XYZ file of C-alpha atoms in Angstrom:
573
model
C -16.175 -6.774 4.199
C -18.239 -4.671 2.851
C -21.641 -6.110 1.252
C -20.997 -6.757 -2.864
C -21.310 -3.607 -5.228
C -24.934 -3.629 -7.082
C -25.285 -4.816 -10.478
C -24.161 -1.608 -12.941
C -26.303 0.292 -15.131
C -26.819 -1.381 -18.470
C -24.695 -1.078 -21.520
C -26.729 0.839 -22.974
C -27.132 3.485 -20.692
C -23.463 3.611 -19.778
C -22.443 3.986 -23.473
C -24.986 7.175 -23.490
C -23.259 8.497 -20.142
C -19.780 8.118 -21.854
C -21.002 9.908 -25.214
C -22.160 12.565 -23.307
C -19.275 13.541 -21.043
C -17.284 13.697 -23.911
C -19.283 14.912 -26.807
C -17.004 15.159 -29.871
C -16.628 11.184 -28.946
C -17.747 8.846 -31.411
C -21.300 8.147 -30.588
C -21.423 4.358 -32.070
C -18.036 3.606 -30.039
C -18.649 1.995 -27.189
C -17.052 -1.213 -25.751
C -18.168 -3.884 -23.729
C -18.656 -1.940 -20.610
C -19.525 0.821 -22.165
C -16.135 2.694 -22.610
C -15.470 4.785 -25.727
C -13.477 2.418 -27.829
C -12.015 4.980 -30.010
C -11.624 9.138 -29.369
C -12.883 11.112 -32.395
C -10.083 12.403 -34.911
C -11.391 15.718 -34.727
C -11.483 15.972 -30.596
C -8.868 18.281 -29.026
C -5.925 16.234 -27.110
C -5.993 16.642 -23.546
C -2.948 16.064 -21.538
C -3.033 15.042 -18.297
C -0.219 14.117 -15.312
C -0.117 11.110 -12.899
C 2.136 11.213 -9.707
C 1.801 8.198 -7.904
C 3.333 8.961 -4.085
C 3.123 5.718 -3.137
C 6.550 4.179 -3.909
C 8.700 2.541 -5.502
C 6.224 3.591 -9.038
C 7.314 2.756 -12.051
C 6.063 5.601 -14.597
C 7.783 8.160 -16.736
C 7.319 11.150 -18.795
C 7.215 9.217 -22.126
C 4.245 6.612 -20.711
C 2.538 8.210 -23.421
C 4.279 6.152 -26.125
C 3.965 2.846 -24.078
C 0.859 0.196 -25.590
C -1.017 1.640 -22.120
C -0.128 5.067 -22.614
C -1.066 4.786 -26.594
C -4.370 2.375 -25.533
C -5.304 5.577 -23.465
C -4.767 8.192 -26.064
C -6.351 6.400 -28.808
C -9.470 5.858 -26.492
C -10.151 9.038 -24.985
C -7.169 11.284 -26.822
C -5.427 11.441 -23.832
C -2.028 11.872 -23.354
C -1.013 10.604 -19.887
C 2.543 11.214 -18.600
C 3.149 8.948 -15.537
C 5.621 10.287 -13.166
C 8.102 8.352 -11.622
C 8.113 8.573 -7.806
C 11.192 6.928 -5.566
C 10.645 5.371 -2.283
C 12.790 8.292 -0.228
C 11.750 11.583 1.157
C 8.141 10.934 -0.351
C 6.444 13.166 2.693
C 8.819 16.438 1.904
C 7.994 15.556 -1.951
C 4.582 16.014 -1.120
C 4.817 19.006 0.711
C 7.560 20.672 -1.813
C 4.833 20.374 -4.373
C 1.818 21.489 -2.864
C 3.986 24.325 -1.806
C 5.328 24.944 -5.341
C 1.337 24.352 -7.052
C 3.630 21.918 -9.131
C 1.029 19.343 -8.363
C 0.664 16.591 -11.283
C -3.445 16.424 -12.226
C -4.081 13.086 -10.706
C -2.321 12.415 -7.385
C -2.297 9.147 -5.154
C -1.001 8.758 -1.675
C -0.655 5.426 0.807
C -3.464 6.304 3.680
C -3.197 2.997 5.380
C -3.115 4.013 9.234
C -0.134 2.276 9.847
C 1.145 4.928 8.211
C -1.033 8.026 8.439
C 1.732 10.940 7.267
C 0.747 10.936 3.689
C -3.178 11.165 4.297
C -2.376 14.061 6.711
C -1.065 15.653 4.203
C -3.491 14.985 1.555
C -6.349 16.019 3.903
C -4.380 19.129 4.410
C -4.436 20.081 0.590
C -7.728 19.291 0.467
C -8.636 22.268 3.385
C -6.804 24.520 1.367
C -8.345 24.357 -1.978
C -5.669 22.457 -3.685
C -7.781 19.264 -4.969
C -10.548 19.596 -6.630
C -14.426 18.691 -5.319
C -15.832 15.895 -7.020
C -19.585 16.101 -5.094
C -21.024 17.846 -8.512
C -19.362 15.533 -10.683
C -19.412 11.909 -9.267
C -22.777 11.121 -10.531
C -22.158 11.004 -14.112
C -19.964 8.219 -13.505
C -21.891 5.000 -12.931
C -18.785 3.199 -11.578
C -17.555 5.438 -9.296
C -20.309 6.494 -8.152
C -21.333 3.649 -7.212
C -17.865 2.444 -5.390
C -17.909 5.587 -3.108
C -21.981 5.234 -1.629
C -21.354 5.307 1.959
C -23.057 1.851 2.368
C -20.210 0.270 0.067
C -17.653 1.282 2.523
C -16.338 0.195 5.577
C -16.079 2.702 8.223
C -12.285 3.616 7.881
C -12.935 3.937 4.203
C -15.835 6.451 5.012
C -13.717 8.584 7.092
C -11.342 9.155 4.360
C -13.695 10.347 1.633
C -15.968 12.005 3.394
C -14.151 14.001 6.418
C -16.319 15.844 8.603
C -13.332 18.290 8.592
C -13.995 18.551 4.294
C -18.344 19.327 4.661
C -20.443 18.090 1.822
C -17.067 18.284 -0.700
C -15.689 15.364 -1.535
C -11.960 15.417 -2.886
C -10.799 12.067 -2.747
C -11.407 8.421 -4.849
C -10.200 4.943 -2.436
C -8.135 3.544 -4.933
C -6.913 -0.448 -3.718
C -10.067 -0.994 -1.508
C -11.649 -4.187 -0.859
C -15.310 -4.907 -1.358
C -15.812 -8.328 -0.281
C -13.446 -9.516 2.286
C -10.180 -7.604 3.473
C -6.788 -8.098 1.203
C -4.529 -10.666 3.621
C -1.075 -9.526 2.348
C 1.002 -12.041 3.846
C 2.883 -9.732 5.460
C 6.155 -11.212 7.697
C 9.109 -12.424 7.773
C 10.483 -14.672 5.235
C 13.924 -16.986 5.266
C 16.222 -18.455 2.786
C 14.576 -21.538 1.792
C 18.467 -23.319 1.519
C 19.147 -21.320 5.025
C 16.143 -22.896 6.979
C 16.837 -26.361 5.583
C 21.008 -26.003 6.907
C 19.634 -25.216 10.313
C 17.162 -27.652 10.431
C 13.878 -25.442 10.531
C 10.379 -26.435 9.166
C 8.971 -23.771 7.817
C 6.416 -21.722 8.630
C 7.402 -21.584 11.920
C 4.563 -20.970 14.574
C 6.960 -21.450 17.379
C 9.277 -18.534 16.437
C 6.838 -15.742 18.127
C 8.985 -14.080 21.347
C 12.205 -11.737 21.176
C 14.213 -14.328 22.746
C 12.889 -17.095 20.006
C 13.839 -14.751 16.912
C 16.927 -13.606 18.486
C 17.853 -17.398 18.907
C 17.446 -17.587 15.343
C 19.270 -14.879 14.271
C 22.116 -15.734 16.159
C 22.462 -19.211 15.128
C 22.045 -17.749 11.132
C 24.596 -15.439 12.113
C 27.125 -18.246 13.666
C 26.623 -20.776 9.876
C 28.478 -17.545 7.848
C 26.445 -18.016 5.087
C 27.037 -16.662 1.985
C 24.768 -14.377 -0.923
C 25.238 -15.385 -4.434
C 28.470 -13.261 -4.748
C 29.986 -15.422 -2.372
C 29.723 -12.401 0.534
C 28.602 -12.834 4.104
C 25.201 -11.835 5.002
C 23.630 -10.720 7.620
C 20.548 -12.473 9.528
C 18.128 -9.558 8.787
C 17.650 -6.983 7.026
C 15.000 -5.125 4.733
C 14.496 -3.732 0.957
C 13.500 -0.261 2.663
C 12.745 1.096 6.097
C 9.004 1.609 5.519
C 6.956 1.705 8.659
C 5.103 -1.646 8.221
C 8.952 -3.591 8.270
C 9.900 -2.057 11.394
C 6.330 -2.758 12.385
C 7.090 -6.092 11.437
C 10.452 -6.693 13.695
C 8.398 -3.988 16.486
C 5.603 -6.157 16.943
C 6.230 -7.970 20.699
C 6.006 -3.715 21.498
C 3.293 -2.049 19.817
C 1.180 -0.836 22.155
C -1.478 0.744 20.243
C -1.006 -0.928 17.086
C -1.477 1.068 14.128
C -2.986 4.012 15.315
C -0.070 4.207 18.390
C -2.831 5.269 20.922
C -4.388 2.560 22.940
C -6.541 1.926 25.589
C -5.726 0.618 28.859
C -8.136 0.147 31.580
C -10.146 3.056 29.780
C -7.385 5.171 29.548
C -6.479 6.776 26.155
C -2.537 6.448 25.482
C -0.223 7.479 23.246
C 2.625 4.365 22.451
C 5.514 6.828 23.498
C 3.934 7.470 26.699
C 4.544 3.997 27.562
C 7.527 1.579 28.578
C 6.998 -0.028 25.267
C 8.549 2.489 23.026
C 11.806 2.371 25.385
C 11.618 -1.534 25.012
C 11.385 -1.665 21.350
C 14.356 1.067 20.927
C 16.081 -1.495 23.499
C 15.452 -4.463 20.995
C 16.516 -2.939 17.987
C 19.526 -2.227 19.348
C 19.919 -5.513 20.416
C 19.560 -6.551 16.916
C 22.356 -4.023 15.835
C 24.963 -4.604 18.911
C 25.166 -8.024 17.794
C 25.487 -8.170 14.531
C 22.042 -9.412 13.719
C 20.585 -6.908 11.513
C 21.644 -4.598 8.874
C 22.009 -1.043 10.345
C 22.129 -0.054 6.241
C 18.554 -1.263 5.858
C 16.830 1.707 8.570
C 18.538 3.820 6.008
C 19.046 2.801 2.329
C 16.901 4.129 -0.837
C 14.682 1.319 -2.281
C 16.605 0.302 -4.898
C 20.089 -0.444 -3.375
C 17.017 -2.527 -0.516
C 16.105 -4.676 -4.110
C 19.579 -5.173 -5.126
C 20.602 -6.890 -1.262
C 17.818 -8.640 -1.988
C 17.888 -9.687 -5.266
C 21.751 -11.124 -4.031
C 20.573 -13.056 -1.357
C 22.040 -10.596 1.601
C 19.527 -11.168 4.222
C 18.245 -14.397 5.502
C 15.148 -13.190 6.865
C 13.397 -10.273 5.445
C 9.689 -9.136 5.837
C 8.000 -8.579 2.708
C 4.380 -9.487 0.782
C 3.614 -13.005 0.504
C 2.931 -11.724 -3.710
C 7.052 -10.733 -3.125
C 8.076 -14.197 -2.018
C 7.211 -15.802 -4.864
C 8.779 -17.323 -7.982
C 6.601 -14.892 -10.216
C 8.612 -11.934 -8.529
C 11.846 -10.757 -11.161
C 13.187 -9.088 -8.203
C 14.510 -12.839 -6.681
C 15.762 -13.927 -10.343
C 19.389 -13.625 -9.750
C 18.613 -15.628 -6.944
C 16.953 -18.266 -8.679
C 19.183 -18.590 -11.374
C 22.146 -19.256 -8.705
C 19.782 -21.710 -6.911
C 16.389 -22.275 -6.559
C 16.663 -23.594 -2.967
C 17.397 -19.567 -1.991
C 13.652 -18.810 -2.691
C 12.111 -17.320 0.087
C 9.764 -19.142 2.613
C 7.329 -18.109 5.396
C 8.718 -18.380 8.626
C 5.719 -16.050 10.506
C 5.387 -13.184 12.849
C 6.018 -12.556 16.428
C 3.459 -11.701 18.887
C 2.083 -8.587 19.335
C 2.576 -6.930 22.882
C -0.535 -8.895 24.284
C 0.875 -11.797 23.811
C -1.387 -12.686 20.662
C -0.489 -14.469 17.691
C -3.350 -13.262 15.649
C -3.566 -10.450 13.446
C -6.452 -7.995 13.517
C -7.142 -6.624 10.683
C -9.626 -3.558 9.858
C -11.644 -3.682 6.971
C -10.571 -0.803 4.389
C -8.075 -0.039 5.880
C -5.314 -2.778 4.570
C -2.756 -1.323 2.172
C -5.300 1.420 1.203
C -4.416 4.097 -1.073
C -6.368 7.600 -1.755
C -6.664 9.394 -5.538
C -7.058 13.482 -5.828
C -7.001 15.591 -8.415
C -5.810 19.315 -9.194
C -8.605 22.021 -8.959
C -6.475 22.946 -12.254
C -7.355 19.514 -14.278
C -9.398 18.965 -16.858
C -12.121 17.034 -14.250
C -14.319 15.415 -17.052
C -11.415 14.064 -18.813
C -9.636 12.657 -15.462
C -12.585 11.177 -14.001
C -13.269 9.677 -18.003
C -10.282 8.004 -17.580
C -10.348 6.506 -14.236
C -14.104 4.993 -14.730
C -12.455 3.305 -17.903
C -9.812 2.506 -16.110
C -12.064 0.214 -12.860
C -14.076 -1.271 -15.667
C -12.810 -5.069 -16.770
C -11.107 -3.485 -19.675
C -9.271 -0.797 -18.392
C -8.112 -3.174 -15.461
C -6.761 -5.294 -17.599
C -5.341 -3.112 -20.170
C -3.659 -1.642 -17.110
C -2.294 -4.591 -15.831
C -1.155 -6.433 -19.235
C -1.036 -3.911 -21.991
C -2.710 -3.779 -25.343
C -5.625 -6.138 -25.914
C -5.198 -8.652 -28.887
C -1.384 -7.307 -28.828
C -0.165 -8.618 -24.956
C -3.236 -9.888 -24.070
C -6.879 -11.801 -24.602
C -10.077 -12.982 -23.363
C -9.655 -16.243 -22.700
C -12.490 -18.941 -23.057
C -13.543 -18.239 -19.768
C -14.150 -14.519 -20.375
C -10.935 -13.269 -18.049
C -7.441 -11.969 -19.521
C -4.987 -13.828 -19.969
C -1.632 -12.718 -21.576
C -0.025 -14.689 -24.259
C 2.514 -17.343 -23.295
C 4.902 -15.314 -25.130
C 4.726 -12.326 -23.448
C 4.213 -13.947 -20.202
C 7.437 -15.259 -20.491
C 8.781 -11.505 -21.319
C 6.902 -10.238 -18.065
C 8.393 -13.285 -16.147
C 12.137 -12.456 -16.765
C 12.182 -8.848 -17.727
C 12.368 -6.675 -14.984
C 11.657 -3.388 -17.165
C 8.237 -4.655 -18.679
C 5.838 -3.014 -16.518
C 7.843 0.383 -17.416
C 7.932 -0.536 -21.334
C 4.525 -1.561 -21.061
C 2.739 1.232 -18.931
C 1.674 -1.395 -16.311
C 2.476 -1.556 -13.088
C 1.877 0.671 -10.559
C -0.340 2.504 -13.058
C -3.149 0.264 -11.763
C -3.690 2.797 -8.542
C -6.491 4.303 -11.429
C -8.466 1.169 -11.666
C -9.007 0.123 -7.823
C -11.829 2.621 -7.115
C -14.243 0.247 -7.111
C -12.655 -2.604 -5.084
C -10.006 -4.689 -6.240
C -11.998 -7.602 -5.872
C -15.391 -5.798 -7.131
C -17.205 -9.152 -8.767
C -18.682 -6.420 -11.342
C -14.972 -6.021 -12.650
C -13.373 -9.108 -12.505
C -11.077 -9.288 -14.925
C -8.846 -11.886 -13.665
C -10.939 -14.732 -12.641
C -10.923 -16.480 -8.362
C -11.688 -13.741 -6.518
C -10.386 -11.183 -8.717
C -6.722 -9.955 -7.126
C -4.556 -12.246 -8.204
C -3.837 -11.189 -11.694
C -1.720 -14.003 -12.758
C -4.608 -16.651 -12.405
C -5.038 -17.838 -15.601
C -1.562 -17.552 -16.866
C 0.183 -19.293 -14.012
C -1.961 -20.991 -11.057
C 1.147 -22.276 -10.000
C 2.490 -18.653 -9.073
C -0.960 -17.771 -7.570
C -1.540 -21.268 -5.032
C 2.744 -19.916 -4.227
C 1.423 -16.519 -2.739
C -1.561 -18.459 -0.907
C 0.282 -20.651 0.809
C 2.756 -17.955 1.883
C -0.111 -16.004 3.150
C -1.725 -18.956 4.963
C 1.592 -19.636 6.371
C 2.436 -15.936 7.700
C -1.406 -15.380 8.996
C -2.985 -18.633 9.573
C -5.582 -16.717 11.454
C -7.000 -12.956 11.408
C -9.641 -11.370 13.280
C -11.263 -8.998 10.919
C -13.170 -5.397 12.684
C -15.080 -2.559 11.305
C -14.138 0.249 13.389
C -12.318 3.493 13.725
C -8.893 3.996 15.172
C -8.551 7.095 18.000
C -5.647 8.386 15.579
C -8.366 9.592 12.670
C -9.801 12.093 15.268
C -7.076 14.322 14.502
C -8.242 16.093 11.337
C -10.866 17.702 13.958
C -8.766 18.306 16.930
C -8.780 22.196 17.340
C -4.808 22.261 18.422
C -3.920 19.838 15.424
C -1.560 22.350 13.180
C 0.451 22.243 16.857
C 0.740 18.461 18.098
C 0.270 17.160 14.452
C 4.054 18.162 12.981
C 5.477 16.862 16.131
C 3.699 13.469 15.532
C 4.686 13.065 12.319
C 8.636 13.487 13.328
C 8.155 10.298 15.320
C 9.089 7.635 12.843
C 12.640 9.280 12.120
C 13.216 9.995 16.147
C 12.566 6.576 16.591
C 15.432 5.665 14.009
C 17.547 7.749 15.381
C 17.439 6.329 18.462
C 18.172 2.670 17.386
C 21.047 4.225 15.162
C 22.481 5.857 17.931
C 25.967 5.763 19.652
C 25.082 4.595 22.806
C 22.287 4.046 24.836
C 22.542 7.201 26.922
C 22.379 9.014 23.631
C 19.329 7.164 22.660
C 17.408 7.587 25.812
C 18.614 11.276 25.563
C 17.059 11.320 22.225
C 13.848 9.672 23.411
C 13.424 11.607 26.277
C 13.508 14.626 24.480
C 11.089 14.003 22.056
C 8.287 13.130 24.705
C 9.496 16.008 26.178
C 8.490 17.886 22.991
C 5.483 16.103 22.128
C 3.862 17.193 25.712
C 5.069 20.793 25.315
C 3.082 21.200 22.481
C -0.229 19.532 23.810
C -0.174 15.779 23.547
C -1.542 15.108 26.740
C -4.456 17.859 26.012
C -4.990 15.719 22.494
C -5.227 12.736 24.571
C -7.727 14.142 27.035
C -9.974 15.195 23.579
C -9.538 11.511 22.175
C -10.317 10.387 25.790
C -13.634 12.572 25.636
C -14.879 11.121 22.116
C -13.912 7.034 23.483
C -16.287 7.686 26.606
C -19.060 9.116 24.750
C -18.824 5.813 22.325
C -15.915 2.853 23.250
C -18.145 0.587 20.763
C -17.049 2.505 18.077
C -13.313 2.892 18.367
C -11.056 -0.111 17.824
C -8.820 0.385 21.049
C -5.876 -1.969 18.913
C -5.398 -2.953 15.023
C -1.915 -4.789 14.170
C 0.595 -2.688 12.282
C 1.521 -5.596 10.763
C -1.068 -6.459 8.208
C-alpha cells in the first residue's frame, strides 16, 4: 500500500498554523497535536452541515448537543448538525439536492468502483461549480496536506482527487483510505453458527466455491425448517439490504469484469452485459428464488427492516463484514440473548468466473469514500474541523465521545473507553447517535485509517476496540482470515474510470447507471421470457446510445498502455 505518511510538522509549528486560520482563537490553546483546545468566548459561532451519503448514517439535526457535537463547538465554536441519511434512493437524494442547491456544507459519498454511481455524481457537481476548490487552501493544513501528495496515494486514489476532467482544482478529500496495506473487510457469506453445526459443516468452508456446491447447501438448510428466534421459518439466504457488493457477493461465479464490469478478453475491451455471463447470473438468481432459497424481500427492503431479519435470525447465510459478524456488533443481540450458538460464522466465497478462489484487491480502492464541500461553506472553518478531526484526538473523540468523560489515554498512550461505558456501547444500540459517534468518523479518515502518525487505537490502527476488548478484535480477524485466506493486492486503474473523459459520456453514462435496478428487475421477474425480454432490451438501449463506440475509446487507451489498466478486480472485497 502506499509507502507510510512522513513524520508531521512539529507541535509547535502546527499550534501556530491553527492560531492563525482562526485568529480570534486562543493563542496559548493548543493540544497535543496541535488542535485548538478551546474556541475563544468572544469568536463568532459558525454553523456548519454534514450529510453523510453513504448509508445507513447515524446523525441528526440536534448532534450539536451530543458530547461530540458539544466537544466540537467548545473547540472551534462550531455547531455541527449531522444529517441523517437512509440506505434507499441515496443516488436520486443526491441528485434532488444538487438540483435544489440544498446541499449540506460537508458532503461524503461511497466511490468504491464496485459501485461507481455516487462518484459519478460527485464528479459531476464538481464540473459544475457546486463544491468548492480546495488547491488554494490545502496547504495551511499540515495533515491534509500531507494525506492528499500524489506520492501518498495509490493510483485509484489519485484518479479521484485529482481528475484530469477537474484541471489543477481539487474538490475532493479520500476519507476511509488506507496508507499502509489495503483494509481486508472480510467480506462473504456467513451461516448460523447452531445451523452449520445441525448439518454437520466445519466452518469456514473452502469447499463451498461452485453454484452447484452453494445451491446444495441451501437446499439442504432449506429441507431442516429451521426456525429464527420468534419461532418462524427462515429462509436459506437472504441480505440486510440489496447493496451492490451482496449481490456481488452471491454474483461472483459470473462477474466478468469484476468491479469495473468491462474486461478484457484476448485484448478485447468488454462490457459484462455484452457477455453470456450477465444472462447466467440473472439465470442463477432466479434459481435461488424458484426454489425457495433466497429471500425475494431482501433485492428490495429498506435497511432497517434488512437489520431487523437479521437481528431475528431470518437468514442462515447472509454476506456481511467480518467487523458485522462479531459479538461486539448490537445488531446480533437479540440473537445472542436467545442463544449464543446463532452467532454468525465464516463459511467463504464462491469463485469468481475464472475459476479463482482468490480475491484481488486494488489498493485505495476498498470501501473508499470521497468528502466535498459547498462553494457556499465557511472553507477555513470546515477544513479546521476535519484536520482536528484525522489527528489522534479528533479520531478518537469521534469514535468514543468526550475525553476524560467516555474515554482516556490509557498507559500505553491509545484510547480506551471506560469499562462502564463500554458496557453502554456494547448493549445500547442508540449510543453512537446519543454520543455523536459513529458514522461521524467519515471526517477523520483523510489521512489513512491506519496512518501510524494518528494512531489512536493501538495494532495497526483500525480496529478501534483494541484495547477495550481484544477478544472482539482477534473475532473479526479470524472471520476475515476465514472469508479471504488469500488476496492478491494491485495498483492499477480499472477501464470504468475513463469515463469522466469520454466525449459521449452525458449519453452512455445515465444508461449505465440504470443497470443495477434492470438487473433486479430481471431476477424479480414473472417469468423467464419476461426477464430475457427485460435484458434484451436494455443492451438494446445501452448500444443505441453508444456503448460499443465507448468501448472502442476504452479499447484505444488499453492498447496504448495494457500495463496500466487492471483488466479484472473482485467486486467482492
Amino acid at each position: 500500500m502506499k509507502k507510510a505518511i512522513s513524520k508531521l510538522l512539529s507541535i509547535s509549528m502546527m499550534a501556530l498554523l491553527v492560531a492563525a486560520s482562526a485568529t480570534s482563537c486562543q493563542q496559548d490553546a493548543a493540544s497535543e497535536d496541535g488542535t485548538s483546545s478551546e474556541a475563544s468566548s468572544t469568536e463568532e459561532t459558525v454553523k456548519l452541515t454534514f450529510k453523510s451519503y453513504h448509508a445507513p448514517s447515524d446523525g441528526s439535526e440536534n448532534f450539536v448537543d451530543t458530547p461530540v457535537g458539544q466537544v466540537i463547538k467548545d473547540k472551534f465554536n462550531i455547531e455541527l448538525s449531522f444529517f441523517a441519511m437512509t440506505a434507499d434512493n441515496i443516488e436520486q437524494a443526491i441528485i434532488t439536492d444538487i438540483a435544489s442547491g440544498d446541499i449540506a456544507d460537508i458532503v461524503g459519498c461511497f466511490a468504491s468502483p464496485v459501485d461507481p454511481t455516487q462518484r459519478s455524481l460527485f464528479d459531476k457537481a464538481a464540473r459544475e461549480n457546486v463544491f468548492a476548490d480546495l488547491s488554494g487552501e490545502v496547504a495551511n493544513y499540515p495533515i491534509i496536506n500531507e494525506a492528499i501528495q500524489k506520492d501518498n496515494l495509490p493510483l485509484y486514489t489519485q484518479d479521484v482527487i485529482y481528475n484530469p476532467s477537474f484541471g489543477d482544482s481539487i474538490y475532493f478529500l479520500p476519507a476511509n483510505q488506507s496508507v499502509e496495506s489495503p483494509w481486508l473487510s472480510g467480506w462473504g457469506f456467513y451461516i448460523r453458527g447452531d445451523i452449520a453445526k445441525e448439518i454437520g459443516l466445519s466452518t469456514p468452508a473452502p469447499e463451498v466455491k461452485t453454484p452447484d456446491e452453494f445451491f446444495d447447501l441451501l437446499m439442504k438448510i432449506k429441507e431442516g425448517h429451521f426456525t429464527d428466534i420468534n419461532g418462524k421459518e427462515i429462509y436459506p439466504l437472504g441480505n440486510i439490504d440489496h447493496w451492490p457488493h451482496i449481490l456481488a457477493a452471491m454474483g461472483r461465479p459470473f462477474d466478468f469484469g469484476g468491479a469495473a464490469k468491462i474486461g478484457v478478453v484476448d485484448g478485447k475491451v468488454t462490457h459484462f452485459m455484452q457477455t453470456e455471463y450477465a444472462w447466467e447470473q440473472i439465470q442463477w438468481y432466479r434459481k435461488l428464488l424458484d426454489n425457495g432459497l433466497l429471500d425475494p424481500e431482501s433485492l428490495t427492503h429498506s435497511y432497517d427492516i434488512g437489520s431487523e431479519k437479521m437481528a431475528q435470525g431470518r437468514y442462515a447465510v447472509t454476506a456481511m463484514y467480518g467487523s458485522m459478524a462479531t459479538s461486539a456488533n448490537t445488531l446480533f443481540a437479540p440473537l445472542l440473548e436467545t442463544d449464543p450458538n446463532m452467532a454468525y460464522e465464516p463459511l467463504g466465497n464462491m469463485q469468481n468466473h475464472r475459476g479463482e478462489d482468490k480475491l484481488t484487491v486494488n489498493k485505495g480502492a476498498e470501501a473508499h469514500q470521497i468528502l466535498a464541500f459547498s462553494k457556499d461553506c465557511n472553507l477555513e472553518k470546515a477544513l479546521e474541523l476535519v484536520e482536528w478531526a484525522s489527528s489522534k484526538e479528533g479520531k478518537a473523540t469521534g469514535t468514543f465521545g468526550k475525553e476524560n468523560e467516555q474515554w482516556f489515554w490509557n498507559d500505553e498512550g491509545f484510547a480506551e473507553m471506560y469499562p462502564e461505558v463500554y458496557e453502554e456501547y456494547r448493549t445500547d444500540t442508540e449510543w453512537n447517535k446519543k454520543m455523536g459517534t459513529g458514522a461521524i468518523y467519515l471526517l477523520s479518515g483523510v489521512a489513512g485509517v491506519d496512518n501510524p502518525e494518528q494512531n489512536a487505537f493501538g495494532g495497526n490502527g483500525r480496529s478501534y476496540l483494541l484495547q477495550n476488548d481484544p477478544a472482539a478484535v482477534q473475532e473479526e480477524t479470524d472471520n476475515v482470515n476465514g472469508i479471504m485466506p488469500e488476496v492478491n493486492v494491485v495498483n492499477k486503474l480499472t477501464l470504468d474510470l475513463l469515463l469522466p473523459n469520454y466525449p459521449e459520456r452525458d449519453r452512455i453514462e445515465p444508461v449505465l447507471n440504470q443497470m443495477t435496478d434492470t438487473l433486479l428487475q430481471c431476477y424479480l421477474a414473472n417469468s423467464d421470457d419476461e426477464a430475457r425480454n427485460i435484458y434484451e432490451g436494455y443492451v438494446d438501449t445501452l448500444e443505441k446510445n453508444g456503448l460499443n463506440e465507448y468501448m472502442d475509446y476504452l479499447q484505444k487507451a488499453y492498447d496504448e498502455n495494457p500495463d496500466k489498466y487492471a483488466d479484472y478486480v473482485s467486486e467482492v472485497q
